[in-house]
XYZ file of C-alpha atoms in Angstrom:
746
model
C 175.868 65.931 31.135
C 178.290 64.560 33.734
C 180.916 64.297 30.789
C 180.563 68.118 30.321
C 180.738 68.943 33.943
C 183.865 66.979 34.296
C 185.594 68.721 31.459
C 184.531 72.134 32.720
C 186.205 71.273 36.163
C 189.301 69.938 34.386
C 189.406 73.062 32.419
C 189.518 75.120 35.543
C 192.589 73.183 36.893
C 195.899 75.021 36.105
C 198.424 73.302 34.316
C 202.073 73.690 34.915
C 204.519 74.760 32.051
C 207.399 76.725 31.650
C 206.668 80.484 30.558
C 208.361 81.391 27.173
C 208.966 84.506 25.388
C 209.878 85.443 21.742
C 211.312 88.322 20.294
C 212.182 89.620 16.754
C 212.321 92.408 14.137
C 210.276 93.453 11.254
C 211.987 95.020 8.057
C 210.948 95.934 4.405
C 212.153 93.002 1.998
C 213.129 95.602 -0.769
C 215.038 98.357 1.556
C 215.871 96.524 4.706
C 214.377 99.545 6.800
C 212.642 98.691 10.040
C 208.847 98.516 9.909
C 207.300 100.482 12.862
C 203.805 99.927 14.375
C 203.101 96.739 12.510
C 200.605 93.993 14.250
C 202.329 90.870 15.493
C 199.578 88.360 16.504
C 199.448 84.652 17.651
C 195.712 83.691 16.818
C 195.607 80.467 18.673
C 196.503 82.289 21.795
C 194.843 85.631 21.023
C 198.006 87.430 22.085
C 199.646 90.160 20.192
C 201.731 93.359 20.078
C 203.001 96.179 17.995
C 206.507 96.652 16.749
C 208.313 99.745 18.194
C 209.949 102.475 15.790
C 212.852 100.299 15.126
C 210.759 97.477 14.206
C 211.323 95.336 17.068
C 208.788 93.430 19.110
C 208.598 90.931 22.079
C 205.775 88.468 23.588
C 205.885 87.218 26.886
C 204.144 84.542 28.884
C 203.637 82.035 26.031
C 202.957 78.326 26.245
C 204.965 75.513 24.669
C 204.000 74.142 21.326
C 203.629 75.010 17.581
C 201.708 78.245 16.674
C 200.958 80.394 13.814
C 202.355 83.910 14.043
C 200.601 86.562 11.788
C 202.384 90.019 11.003
C 200.540 92.649 8.964
C 200.576 96.485 7.933
C 198.951 98.341 5.343
C 200.990 98.615 2.465
C 202.628 94.983 2.781
C 201.832 91.389 2.096
C 200.567 89.809 5.282
C 203.199 87.298 6.713
C 201.890 83.997 8.010
C 204.257 81.154 9.475
C 204.208 78.217 11.957
C 206.884 78.807 14.733
C 207.864 76.536 17.586
C 207.836 77.836 21.237
C 210.436 78.128 22.779
C 212.155 79.644 20.077
C 215.908 79.001 19.940
C 216.725 82.284 18.245
C 215.289 85.729 17.243
C 212.569 85.988 14.592
C 213.889 88.313 11.823
C 210.864 88.642 9.511
C 210.802 90.518 6.102
C 207.546 91.776 4.508
C 207.031 92.507 0.751
C 205.494 95.755 -0.426
C 202.043 95.365 -1.951
C 198.963 97.571 -2.763
C 196.740 94.787 -1.937
C 194.771 95.150 1.403
C 196.537 93.109 4.352
C 194.719 89.876 5.017
C 192.847 89.007 8.252
C 193.014 85.850 10.365
C 189.796 83.625 9.572
C 188.007 82.830 12.966
C 185.146 80.628 11.696
C 187.447 77.835 10.376
C 189.172 75.710 13.090
C 192.791 76.003 11.975
C 192.722 79.954 12.209
C 194.487 80.125 8.733
C 194.664 83.309 6.570
C 192.025 83.102 3.674
C 195.199 82.590 1.301
C 195.925 79.422 3.466
C 192.208 78.126 3.768
C 190.967 75.112 1.957
C 187.409 76.337 2.302
C 186.554 79.789 0.582
C 185.458 82.141 3.440
C 184.491 85.748 2.832
C 185.262 88.119 5.342
C 184.300 92.061 5.691
C 185.171 94.695 8.547
C 182.046 96.065 10.108
C 183.493 99.554 9.743
C 183.893 98.873 5.944
C 180.302 97.923 5.718
C 179.285 100.860 7.723
C 181.132 103.330 5.603
C 179.045 102.111 2.669
C 175.801 103.300 4.380
C 174.458 100.248 5.925
C 171.674 101.152 8.305
C 171.702 97.794 10.118
C 173.787 94.731 10.261
C 171.124 92.816 8.131
C 171.603 95.334 5.443
C 175.241 95.488 5.692
C 175.964 91.912 4.917
C 174.354 92.349 1.518
C 177.554 94.008 0.455
C 179.323 90.608 0.516
C 179.204 88.677 -2.745
C 176.732 85.837 -2.559
C 174.827 87.161 0.480
C 171.479 88.652 0.585
C 168.720 89.500 3.086
C 164.994 88.672 3.238
C 163.386 91.846 4.631
C 160.279 93.018 6.350
C 160.922 96.941 5.947
C 164.356 98.337 7.161
C 164.453 96.730 10.821
C 163.936 93.118 10.021
C 166.265 91.127 7.878
C 167.200 87.560 7.589
C 170.522 86.395 5.792
C 170.556 84.542 2.432
C 173.541 82.704 1.490
C 173.459 81.352 -2.265
C 169.666 81.241 -2.141
C 169.213 79.303 1.070
C 167.638 81.217 4.052
C 165.754 80.464 7.429
C 167.356 78.171 9.565
C 169.156 76.616 6.748
C 171.796 79.428 7.644
C 173.428 79.261 11.112
C 174.423 82.471 12.794
C 177.206 82.598 15.483
C 177.855 85.460 17.611
C 180.509 85.717 20.411
C 181.584 82.162 19.249
C 178.281 80.423 20.033
C 175.328 79.799 17.701
C 172.468 82.173 18.065
C 169.116 80.725 18.594
C 166.104 83.297 18.326
C 163.282 81.593 16.421
C 164.948 82.428 13.276
C 162.695 80.047 11.368
C 159.933 82.827 11.540
C 159.044 84.839 8.579
C 159.219 88.114 10.604
C 162.138 86.952 12.799
C 165.064 88.955 12.176
C 168.870 88.790 13.521
C 168.500 90.340 16.683
C 171.843 91.766 16.780
C 173.473 95.321 16.738
C 176.471 96.307 14.641
C 177.947 97.946 17.492
C 181.003 96.050 19.137
C 181.184 93.917 16.116
C 184.846 93.707 14.522
C 184.062 91.731 11.378
C 181.619 89.320 9.607
C 182.602 86.095 8.116
C 180.583 84.046 5.542
C 180.927 80.226 4.889
C 178.986 79.715 1.626
C 177.798 76.131 1.497
C 177.303 73.141 3.928
C 179.094 73.677 6.966
C 177.468 70.861 8.938
C 180.714 69.173 9.508
C 181.871 72.182 11.699
C 178.414 73.229 13.257
C 175.833 70.458 12.903
C 172.219 70.744 11.804
C 170.946 74.017 10.526
C 174.377 74.703 8.699
C 173.078 73.137 5.528
C 173.188 76.499 3.551
C 176.275 78.168 5.430
C 177.361 79.964 8.404
C 177.152 83.795 9.140
C 180.121 84.246 11.853
C 179.762 87.565 13.657
C 183.322 88.358 15.389
C 183.074 90.786 18.493
C 185.327 93.585 19.085
C 188.973 92.220 20.247
C 190.015 93.357 23.842
C 192.557 95.993 24.231
C 196.120 95.010 23.817
C 198.040 94.053 27.098
C 198.720 97.085 29.457
C 196.559 99.529 27.277
C 193.401 101.133 27.291
C 190.844 102.528 24.792
C 187.750 104.286 24.670
C 185.448 105.670 21.838
C 182.416 107.468 21.320
C 180.453 107.133 17.809
C 177.279 108.775 16.672
C 175.467 108.441 13.292
C 172.744 110.498 11.658
C 170.299 109.004 8.926
C 168.697 111.555 6.745
C 166.006 109.383 5.179
C 164.540 108.102 8.387
C 165.623 111.231 10.503
C 167.105 108.450 12.668
C 170.241 108.085 14.861
C 172.498 105.690 16.321
C 174.999 106.218 19.217
C 177.387 104.065 20.974
C 180.217 104.507 23.485
C 182.706 101.809 24.609
C 185.732 101.265 26.922
C 188.217 98.669 27.467
C 191.351 97.851 29.381
C 193.683 95.169 29.742
C 196.535 94.295 31.959
C 199.289 91.520 31.659
C 196.635 88.912 32.562
C 193.245 90.612 33.023
C 190.799 92.082 30.098
C 187.858 93.958 30.306
C 185.393 95.857 27.769
C 182.149 97.323 28.023
C 179.702 99.128 25.209
C 176.227 100.681 25.197
C 174.445 101.961 22.060
C 170.880 103.118 21.404
C 169.239 103.407 17.881
C 165.852 105.057 16.807
C 164.353 105.387 13.482
C 161.286 106.832 11.933
C 159.379 105.481 9.053
C 161.582 105.180 6.007
C 160.889 107.346 3.025
C 160.484 106.514 -0.515
C 160.403 109.026 -3.263
C 156.273 108.811 -2.841
C 155.519 108.339 0.810
C 156.687 107.071 4.033
C 156.387 103.396 4.896
C 153.914 103.237 7.709
C 155.107 101.646 10.930
C 158.521 100.768 9.597
C 160.087 102.709 12.515
C 161.880 101.039 15.081
C 163.991 101.330 18.374
C 166.840 99.356 19.802
C 168.979 99.495 22.906
C 172.169 97.090 23.071
C 174.450 96.393 25.755
C 177.887 94.340 25.440
C 180.464 93.594 27.979
C 183.337 91.078 28.571
C 186.036 89.957 30.753
C 189.002 87.810 30.196
C 191.886 86.293 32.148
C 195.102 84.809 30.423
C 198.068 83.118 31.833
C 200.970 81.035 30.160
C 198.870 77.992 30.034
C 195.270 78.843 30.363
C 192.960 81.737 28.998
C 189.402 82.337 29.268
C 186.995 85.037 28.674
C 183.312 85.459 29.381
C 181.068 87.922 27.253
C 177.323 89.196 27.578
C 175.088 90.585 25.100
C 171.475 92.214 25.868
C 169.585 93.558 23.047
C 166.218 95.010 23.364
C 164.229 96.071 20.149
C 160.747 97.348 19.541
C 160.016 96.638 15.725
C 157.051 98.074 14.051
C 155.621 95.669 11.422
C 154.536 97.496 8.288
C 151.458 96.312 6.452
C 149.886 99.011 4.306
C 150.568 102.578 3.554
C 148.612 104.738 6.122
C 149.089 107.928 8.118
C 152.318 109.787 7.460
C 154.315 110.328 10.476
C 157.895 110.920 11.775
C 157.197 109.337 15.094
C 159.531 106.900 16.151
C 157.552 104.921 18.648
C 155.977 101.745 16.753
C 152.272 101.297 16.453
C 150.345 98.178 16.255
C 151.233 95.727 15.133
C 155.036 95.529 16.565
C 157.357 93.163 18.204
C 159.011 93.580 21.545
C 162.095 91.352 21.772
C 164.603 91.039 24.387
C 167.696 88.813 23.507
C 170.318 87.700 26.075
C 173.536 85.943 25.101
C 175.948 84.508 27.620
C 178.935 83.031 26.254
C 182.321 81.736 27.718
C 185.389 80.700 25.606
C 188.159 78.901 27.419
C 191.432 77.254 26.056
C 193.873 75.008 28.218
C 197.386 74.488 26.679
C 199.221 71.381 26.939
C 202.749 70.417 25.567
C 202.061 70.845 21.746
C 198.168 70.331 22.082
C 195.343 72.262 23.544
C 191.621 71.999 24.715
C 188.950 74.625 23.505
C 185.681 74.870 25.295
C 182.933 77.319 24.011
C 179.826 77.383 26.079
C 176.591 79.494 25.379
C 173.204 80.321 26.974
C 170.876 82.328 25.018
C 167.471 83.602 26.519
C 165.032 84.831 23.866
C 161.968 86.567 25.030
C 159.723 87.321 22.033
C 156.331 89.262 22.014
C 154.135 90.375 19.296
C 151.525 92.860 19.788
C 148.366 93.226 17.616
C 145.293 95.583 17.296
C 142.735 93.594 18.982
C 144.701 92.025 21.844
C 144.401 94.619 24.692
C 142.272 95.097 27.917
C 138.880 96.556 27.454
C 138.861 100.074 29.243
C 135.209 100.866 28.611
C 134.450 100.321 32.119
C 136.564 103.240 32.989
C 135.033 105.804 30.497
C 132.856 107.306 33.125
C 135.719 108.056 35.526
C 136.875 111.411 34.192
C 139.715 111.859 36.818
C 141.361 108.746 35.399
C 141.334 109.864 31.662
C 145.024 110.968 31.821
C 146.221 107.793 33.670
C 144.406 105.629 31.198
C 146.175 107.465 27.971
C 149.470 107.217 29.845
C 149.101 103.515 30.556
C 147.646 102.430 27.306
C 150.908 100.790 26.266
C 151.055 98.865 29.594
C 147.423 97.719 29.056
C 148.630 95.835 25.989
C 148.655 92.190 26.132
C 151.012 90.300 23.809
C 149.099 88.149 21.303
C 152.270 85.969 20.937
C 154.580 85.552 23.707
C 157.504 82.609 23.383
C 160.439 82.293 25.522
C 163.374 80.265 24.009
C 166.058 79.151 26.213
C 169.182 77.429 24.719
C 172.259 75.977 26.461
C 174.891 74.897 23.908
C 178.500 73.576 24.059
C 181.230 73.121 21.603
C 184.416 71.188 22.651
C 187.238 70.919 20.485
C 190.657 69.056 21.187
C 193.573 70.166 18.880
C 195.773 67.176 18.756
C 199.548 67.538 18.646
C 200.886 68.285 14.976
C 202.020 64.848 13.741
C 204.292 65.147 10.567
C 201.884 66.845 8.031
C 198.782 66.408 9.897
C 196.871 69.063 12.118
C 193.872 67.265 13.424
C 190.824 68.315 15.684
C 188.233 65.981 17.514
C 185.238 67.435 18.994
C 181.722 67.322 20.153
C 178.919 69.878 20.090
C 175.515 69.851 21.425
C 172.451 71.882 22.333
C 169.542 71.883 24.833
C 166.569 73.863 23.869
C 163.143 74.680 25.548
C 160.386 76.496 24.013
C 157.534 77.866 25.988
C 154.342 79.751 24.890
C 152.525 82.248 27.228
C 150.408 84.316 24.784
C 146.833 83.901 23.544
C 148.316 82.811 20.022
C 150.638 79.782 19.371
C 152.879 79.350 16.324
C 154.727 76.524 17.729
C 154.019 74.394 20.721
C 156.103 73.855 24.035
C 158.932 71.773 23.012
C 162.289 70.431 24.192
C 165.266 69.975 21.535
C 168.370 68.116 21.963
C 171.267 67.815 19.571
C 174.424 65.843 19.878
C 177.125 65.472 17.456
C 180.777 64.114 17.247
C 183.401 65.124 14.623
C 186.840 64.630 13.546
C 188.836 67.042 11.027
C 192.411 67.081 9.763
C 194.259 69.562 7.798
C 197.276 67.814 5.721
C 199.980 70.102 4.466
C 201.991 68.705 1.323
C 204.585 70.609 -0.554
C 202.239 71.799 -3.530
C 198.865 71.250 -2.066
C 196.743 71.201 1.338
C 194.052 68.842 2.053
C 191.235 69.155 4.430
C 189.122 66.000 5.315
C 186.525 65.154 7.943
C 183.552 63.280 9.119
C 180.654 63.789 11.688
C 177.653 62.113 13.266
C 174.749 63.999 14.539
C 171.491 63.405 16.428
C 168.497 65.673 16.953
C 165.724 64.629 19.423
C 162.454 66.967 19.493
C 159.941 66.137 22.318
C 156.421 68.182 21.757
C 154.810 68.603 24.964
C 151.566 66.595 24.916
C 152.635 65.440 21.368
C 155.061 63.231 19.509
C 158.747 62.653 20.088
C 160.897 62.568 16.894
C 164.581 61.347 16.323
C 166.861 62.553 13.405
C 170.209 61.147 12.636
C 172.666 62.112 9.960
C 176.496 61.144 9.006
C 178.354 63.791 6.954
C 181.666 64.411 5.582
C 183.762 66.980 3.778
C 186.963 66.775 1.469
C 188.579 69.686 0.157
C 191.974 70.496 -1.645
C 193.930 73.926 -2.309
C 196.713 73.906 -4.582
C 198.849 76.394 -6.719
C 198.092 75.804 -10.478
C 200.488 78.244 -11.244
C 202.610 80.797 -9.510
C 199.722 83.261 -9.316
C 196.796 81.079 -9.512
C 195.149 79.323 -6.529
C 192.652 76.680 -6.929
C 190.208 75.053 -4.483
C 187.910 72.295 -4.896
C 185.537 71.080 -2.132
C 182.898 68.448 -1.658
C 180.545 68.538 1.412
C 177.381 66.994 2.404
C 175.164 68.581 5.062
C 171.928 67.983 6.709
C 168.854 70.157 8.346
C 166.395 68.490 10.623
C 162.747 70.077 10.192
C 161.861 72.837 12.568
C 159.022 72.931 14.923
C 156.927 75.100 12.665
C 157.460 72.784 9.669
C 156.329 69.781 11.864
C 153.667 71.155 13.979
C 151.933 74.310 12.265
C 148.187 74.468 12.256
C 146.841 77.845 12.136
C 146.404 81.162 10.564
C 149.954 83.040 10.107
C 148.902 86.657 10.727
C 151.786 88.272 8.954
C 151.093 86.318 5.747
C 147.421 85.833 5.613
C 147.497 82.037 5.064
C 146.603 78.929 7.144
C 149.782 76.952 7.654
C 149.671 73.082 8.068
C 152.847 71.279 9.343
C 153.585 67.506 8.725
C 155.144 65.633 11.528
C 156.400 62.942 9.155
C 158.855 65.222 7.396
C 162.404 63.851 6.904
C 165.831 65.428 7.083
C 166.837 67.767 4.355
C 170.066 66.227 3.109
C 172.523 67.931 0.617
C 175.643 67.315 -1.354
C 177.519 70.384 -2.575
C 180.402 70.730 -5.217
C 182.332 74.014 -4.788
C 185.218 75.214 -6.997
C 187.130 78.517 -7.026
C 190.142 79.986 -8.794
C 191.921 83.089 -7.532
C 194.742 85.033 -9.382
C 196.542 87.485 -7.339
C 199.627 89.643 -7.845
C 200.782 93.012 -6.519
C 197.990 94.990 -8.456
C 195.393 92.864 -9.629
C 193.201 90.205 -7.887
C 190.691 88.032 -9.831
C 188.353 85.149 -8.479
C 185.689 82.743 -9.852
C 183.782 80.667 -7.784
C 181.014 78.170 -8.832
C 178.816 75.862 -6.935
C 176.292 72.947 -7.346
C 173.999 72.085 -4.525
C 171.831 69.033 -4.608
C 169.193 69.177 -1.646
C 167.200 65.921 -1.104
C 163.780 66.346 0.744
C 163.691 70.259 0.325
C 161.004 71.594 2.609
C 158.850 74.548 1.443
C 155.321 75.801 1.772
C 152.738 75.074 -1.144
C 149.047 76.044 -1.381
C 146.689 72.914 -1.801
C 144.020 74.950 -3.401
C 141.594 74.756 -0.184
C 140.321 77.427 2.287
C 139.732 77.389 6.008
C 137.608 80.402 7.221
C 138.306 82.098 3.998
C 142.146 81.893 4.440
C 144.238 79.975 1.901
C 145.544 76.704 3.323
C 149.434 76.234 2.725
C 151.151 72.777 3.661
C 154.643 71.858 4.378
C 156.061 69.680 1.536
C 159.184 67.952 0.446
C 160.673 67.682 -3.059
C 164.269 67.224 -4.281
C 165.806 70.316 -5.540
C 169.169 71.777 -6.734
C 170.703 75.321 -6.542
C 173.647 76.366 -8.785
C 175.571 79.428 -9.682
C 178.497 81.370 -8.133
C 180.628 84.598 -8.058
C 183.052 86.385 -10.165
C 185.192 89.326 -8.627
C 187.853 91.634 -9.898
C 190.105 94.100 -8.127
C 192.700 96.302 -9.666
C 195.392 98.810 -8.447
C 197.025 100.420 -11.626
C 200.518 101.062 -11.155
C 201.840 103.601 -10.023
C 198.248 104.748 -9.020
C 198.290 102.434 -5.766
C 195.807 104.820 -4.020
C 193.185 103.939 -6.792
C 191.091 100.680 -6.497
C 188.694 99.462 -9.167
C 186.409 96.682 -7.889
C 183.732 94.583 -9.500
C 181.754 91.629 -8.853
C 178.834 89.791 -10.165
C 176.624 86.860 -8.364
C 174.226 84.520 -9.515
C 171.954 81.659 -8.194
C 169.252 79.514 -9.711
C 166.941 77.374 -7.608
C 164.787 74.419 -9.223
C 162.689 71.545 -7.855
C 163.052 68.179 -9.828
C 159.953 68.950 -11.749
C 161.826 71.954 -13.377
C 159.603 74.459 -11.382
C 161.692 77.336 -9.602
C 162.189 77.624 -5.814
C 160.894 80.491 -3.758
C 162.942 83.454 -2.550
C 165.845 83.020 -4.808
C 167.846 86.333 -4.873
C 168.009 88.067 -8.418
C 171.507 88.329 -10.157
C 173.354 91.312 -9.108
C 176.559 93.378 -10.457
C 178.389 95.617 -8.189
C 181.005 98.188 -9.703
C 182.841 100.299 -7.367
C 185.604 103.113 -7.763
C 187.542 103.614 -4.692
C 190.508 105.898 -3.633
C 192.721 105.800 -0.407
C 194.984 108.593 0.221
C 197.363 109.924 3.363
C 197.968 113.414 3.744
C 199.921 115.613 6.125
C 196.747 116.653 8.114
C 194.715 113.575 7.754
C 194.862 109.845 7.886
C 192.820 107.144 5.934
C 191.377 109.555 3.772
C 189.026 107.609 1.409
C 186.203 108.046 -0.995
C 184.023 105.925 -3.299
C 181.403 105.652 -5.883
C 179.458 102.600 -6.300
C 176.575 101.368 -8.883
C 174.816 98.207 -7.790
C 172.808 96.618 -10.574
C 170.059 94.140 -9.642
C 168.647 92.440 -12.507
C 165.125 91.290 -13.245
C 164.081 88.185 -11.377
C 161.925 86.116 -13.847
C 162.795 82.833 -12.404
C 160.042 82.442 -9.800
C 157.826 79.767 -7.985
C 154.330 79.349 -8.595
C 153.352 81.361 -5.721
C 155.578 84.391 -6.567
C 155.464 87.432 -8.549
C 158.355 88.630 -11.006
C 160.441 91.470 -10.037
C 161.828 94.316 -12.254
C 165.605 95.197 -12.370
C 166.960 98.431 -10.953
C 170.244 100.342 -10.550
C 171.306 101.990 -7.267
C 174.053 104.714 -6.960
C 175.886 105.189 -3.846
C 178.779 107.427 -2.961
C 180.745 108.325 0.012
C 183.893 109.560 1.613
C 185.821 109.684 4.912
C 188.926 110.585 6.870
C 190.644 110.454 10.269
C 192.217 113.687 11.536
C 193.703 114.617 15.055
C 191.461 116.705 17.408
C 192.800 117.556 20.887
C 195.503 114.924 20.592
C 192.946 112.335 19.669
C 191.693 110.912 16.382
C 188.386 111.902 14.909
C 186.921 109.774 12.109
C 184.412 111.355 9.907
C 182.232 109.532 7.320
C 179.768 110.474 5.009
C 177.785 108.147 2.802
C 174.742 108.485 0.499
C 172.837 105.502 -0.881
C 170.322 105.208 -3.662
C 171.275 108.786 -4.458
C 169.102 108.890 -7.552
C 166.104 108.435 -5.147
C 165.085 105.101 -7.426
C 161.512 103.623 -6.533
C 162.184 99.789 -6.542
C 161.059 96.585 -4.909
C 163.473 94.093 -3.778
C 162.643 90.407 -4.813
C 163.340 89.554 -1.226
C 161.236 91.970 0.208
C 158.159 90.611 2.146
C 156.433 93.868 1.509
C 156.421 93.142 -2.146
C 153.114 91.812 -2.182
C 151.767 95.024 -0.949
C 153.655 97.128 -3.831
C 155.528 98.880 -1.034
C 158.864 100.233 -2.197
C 162.133 99.823 -0.484
C 163.956 102.881 0.899
C 164.682 105.926 -1.012
C 167.796 108.396 -0.921
C 169.463 108.304 2.342
C 172.363 110.567 3.629
C 174.105 109.419 6.682
C 176.961 111.263 8.591
C 178.999 109.230 11.224
C 181.493 110.674 13.728
C 183.897 108.483 15.888
C 186.020 110.078 18.547
C 188.670 108.137 20.383
C 188.928 109.273 23.599
């Protein structure tokens, strides 16, 4: 701990360096005409600007060193190159016209590459695009990314699934720090709101080398909205109405930046009634959510830092059976009342050709669950007629939480970017976590306990003329101390090796080998009791071992001006895979499930196609297919493996004299029957869901108004997702939903 404090003190000391500037121009490679209003961005410094009407740009107050510069605008290939600062001459950059969408910077990998430059395959989607497809929640929106699904409990609770792995095998990052919110629980969702989210990135496969334990299955990386560019300010107001749930969401934000200081703030509120199927409303699937985000940053030549805060309070109904039909938006029993606080700071100090990155996070998760039989006895007040109204008003306040847990987590992530040496870019770092779980309610899912993580890693990116290689190694230790119980230590060494190369002029190949691990969580180690939501008596095993895996991942990508095509394949061998299994006995009439371990394997992949026929560059034809199979060594199937899925989308993007960013789409999502199920699962039928939408941006009172209309499940198909936790009750997923969204830039 002293080492961390010394480092934080060191970060606060300014470093004397010369202030540098760069300037240049951006032109069309075919016509040599200047390109106006293009984005110029240096990701390592998080500094950027926009070209003027003559295609010129200038960036001031830059530290000495080698940095990546990225230039992008719709209609052109994204330009990326490494420059030396101070520059000896102006940067004269040419962009090639292209109908392919411009590339975005990948934040979740340590070298901040464009995806075309990345050795690891990372999927990225803008949050605005996911919302445009009609996603009601963030958890639902990520299911539009190939290889990503969600285990859902109604509409409000969703847990990410990456290539068949879920629970705390998938690590979630928000604001640059790992999110800890009891994510191992069956009915514990993300606890994040989509407002103020810029984009979502997904690392498929073991990312333990970058993030440690709990990243065995992959990483869901949530990028917050960026600050305003220097000496500008922005404000916006967004509201959305959802026809199916008679629900709404609204948020308002403001941000402003000077040369050195940056500030942003955003607040949102969401309320939904029970969602409607073709036959009924699903009782108590209603929910309410309030979200607040803020950030402040400071940036000088040699030092930058930012502090962000997110408070999310949600009240989520837990549907059990179909009961009274209602359009109320106030959850009834049972429900969850969750408050999540995320404090994060991200700092960089720049030396001559090297820099130190320090990310710190504190997450305070206050989780309460209320059930029918946990409330005060009010019979003594029945005879006091003058108190009747007050009792009705205070009934909710009289409830006692059956389950009440507070999880407090401090985590740190320090990376030192060494000077570039020849072909080598190298990072050394340390990451760790201190976590305390405390119970306050009558029920107890997991005991009071303290968890400590510590990890050391090194990773290099090596540039050759015809290939890029990424290689690294890592050591981790996890210590779990159960109060009035046992103490366990889990250790693991892991490594990764990847290569990216051009097989032909238009074909890029990637091959990655990586190992990962996951220490068993507290529920798997300590459970002993009835789990209310699942009607089973769960028994943990304190002698469980680490899950240890080795994954091979291969991808091929073809890309030219009008066609993109990719094939991804993976094979994931997981030793000592932990899962629940009935042992055939009963306790108090409830079936007993025990946590057991067995070697397992998962394999599958994704295929994607994107076509822009020339000269109809405004027309986009997109298709993707994803599949995953999970088996134990005894050839029985693993539980909660997503069904195969095929997405076909027809999309148009137009510009007119009166409107900008005019688009429309029609999407058919075909989910196949899932017949490969575990011994305790039921099979699931296939289904087809039709969606469509359109939108545009138009000037209103000298500002831009964006309108988006989308419809999902337009045929009102009654279906049940294989990953729905309501499947055992035969409860359908949501029926037809029409949403209308308005965003006004003030």
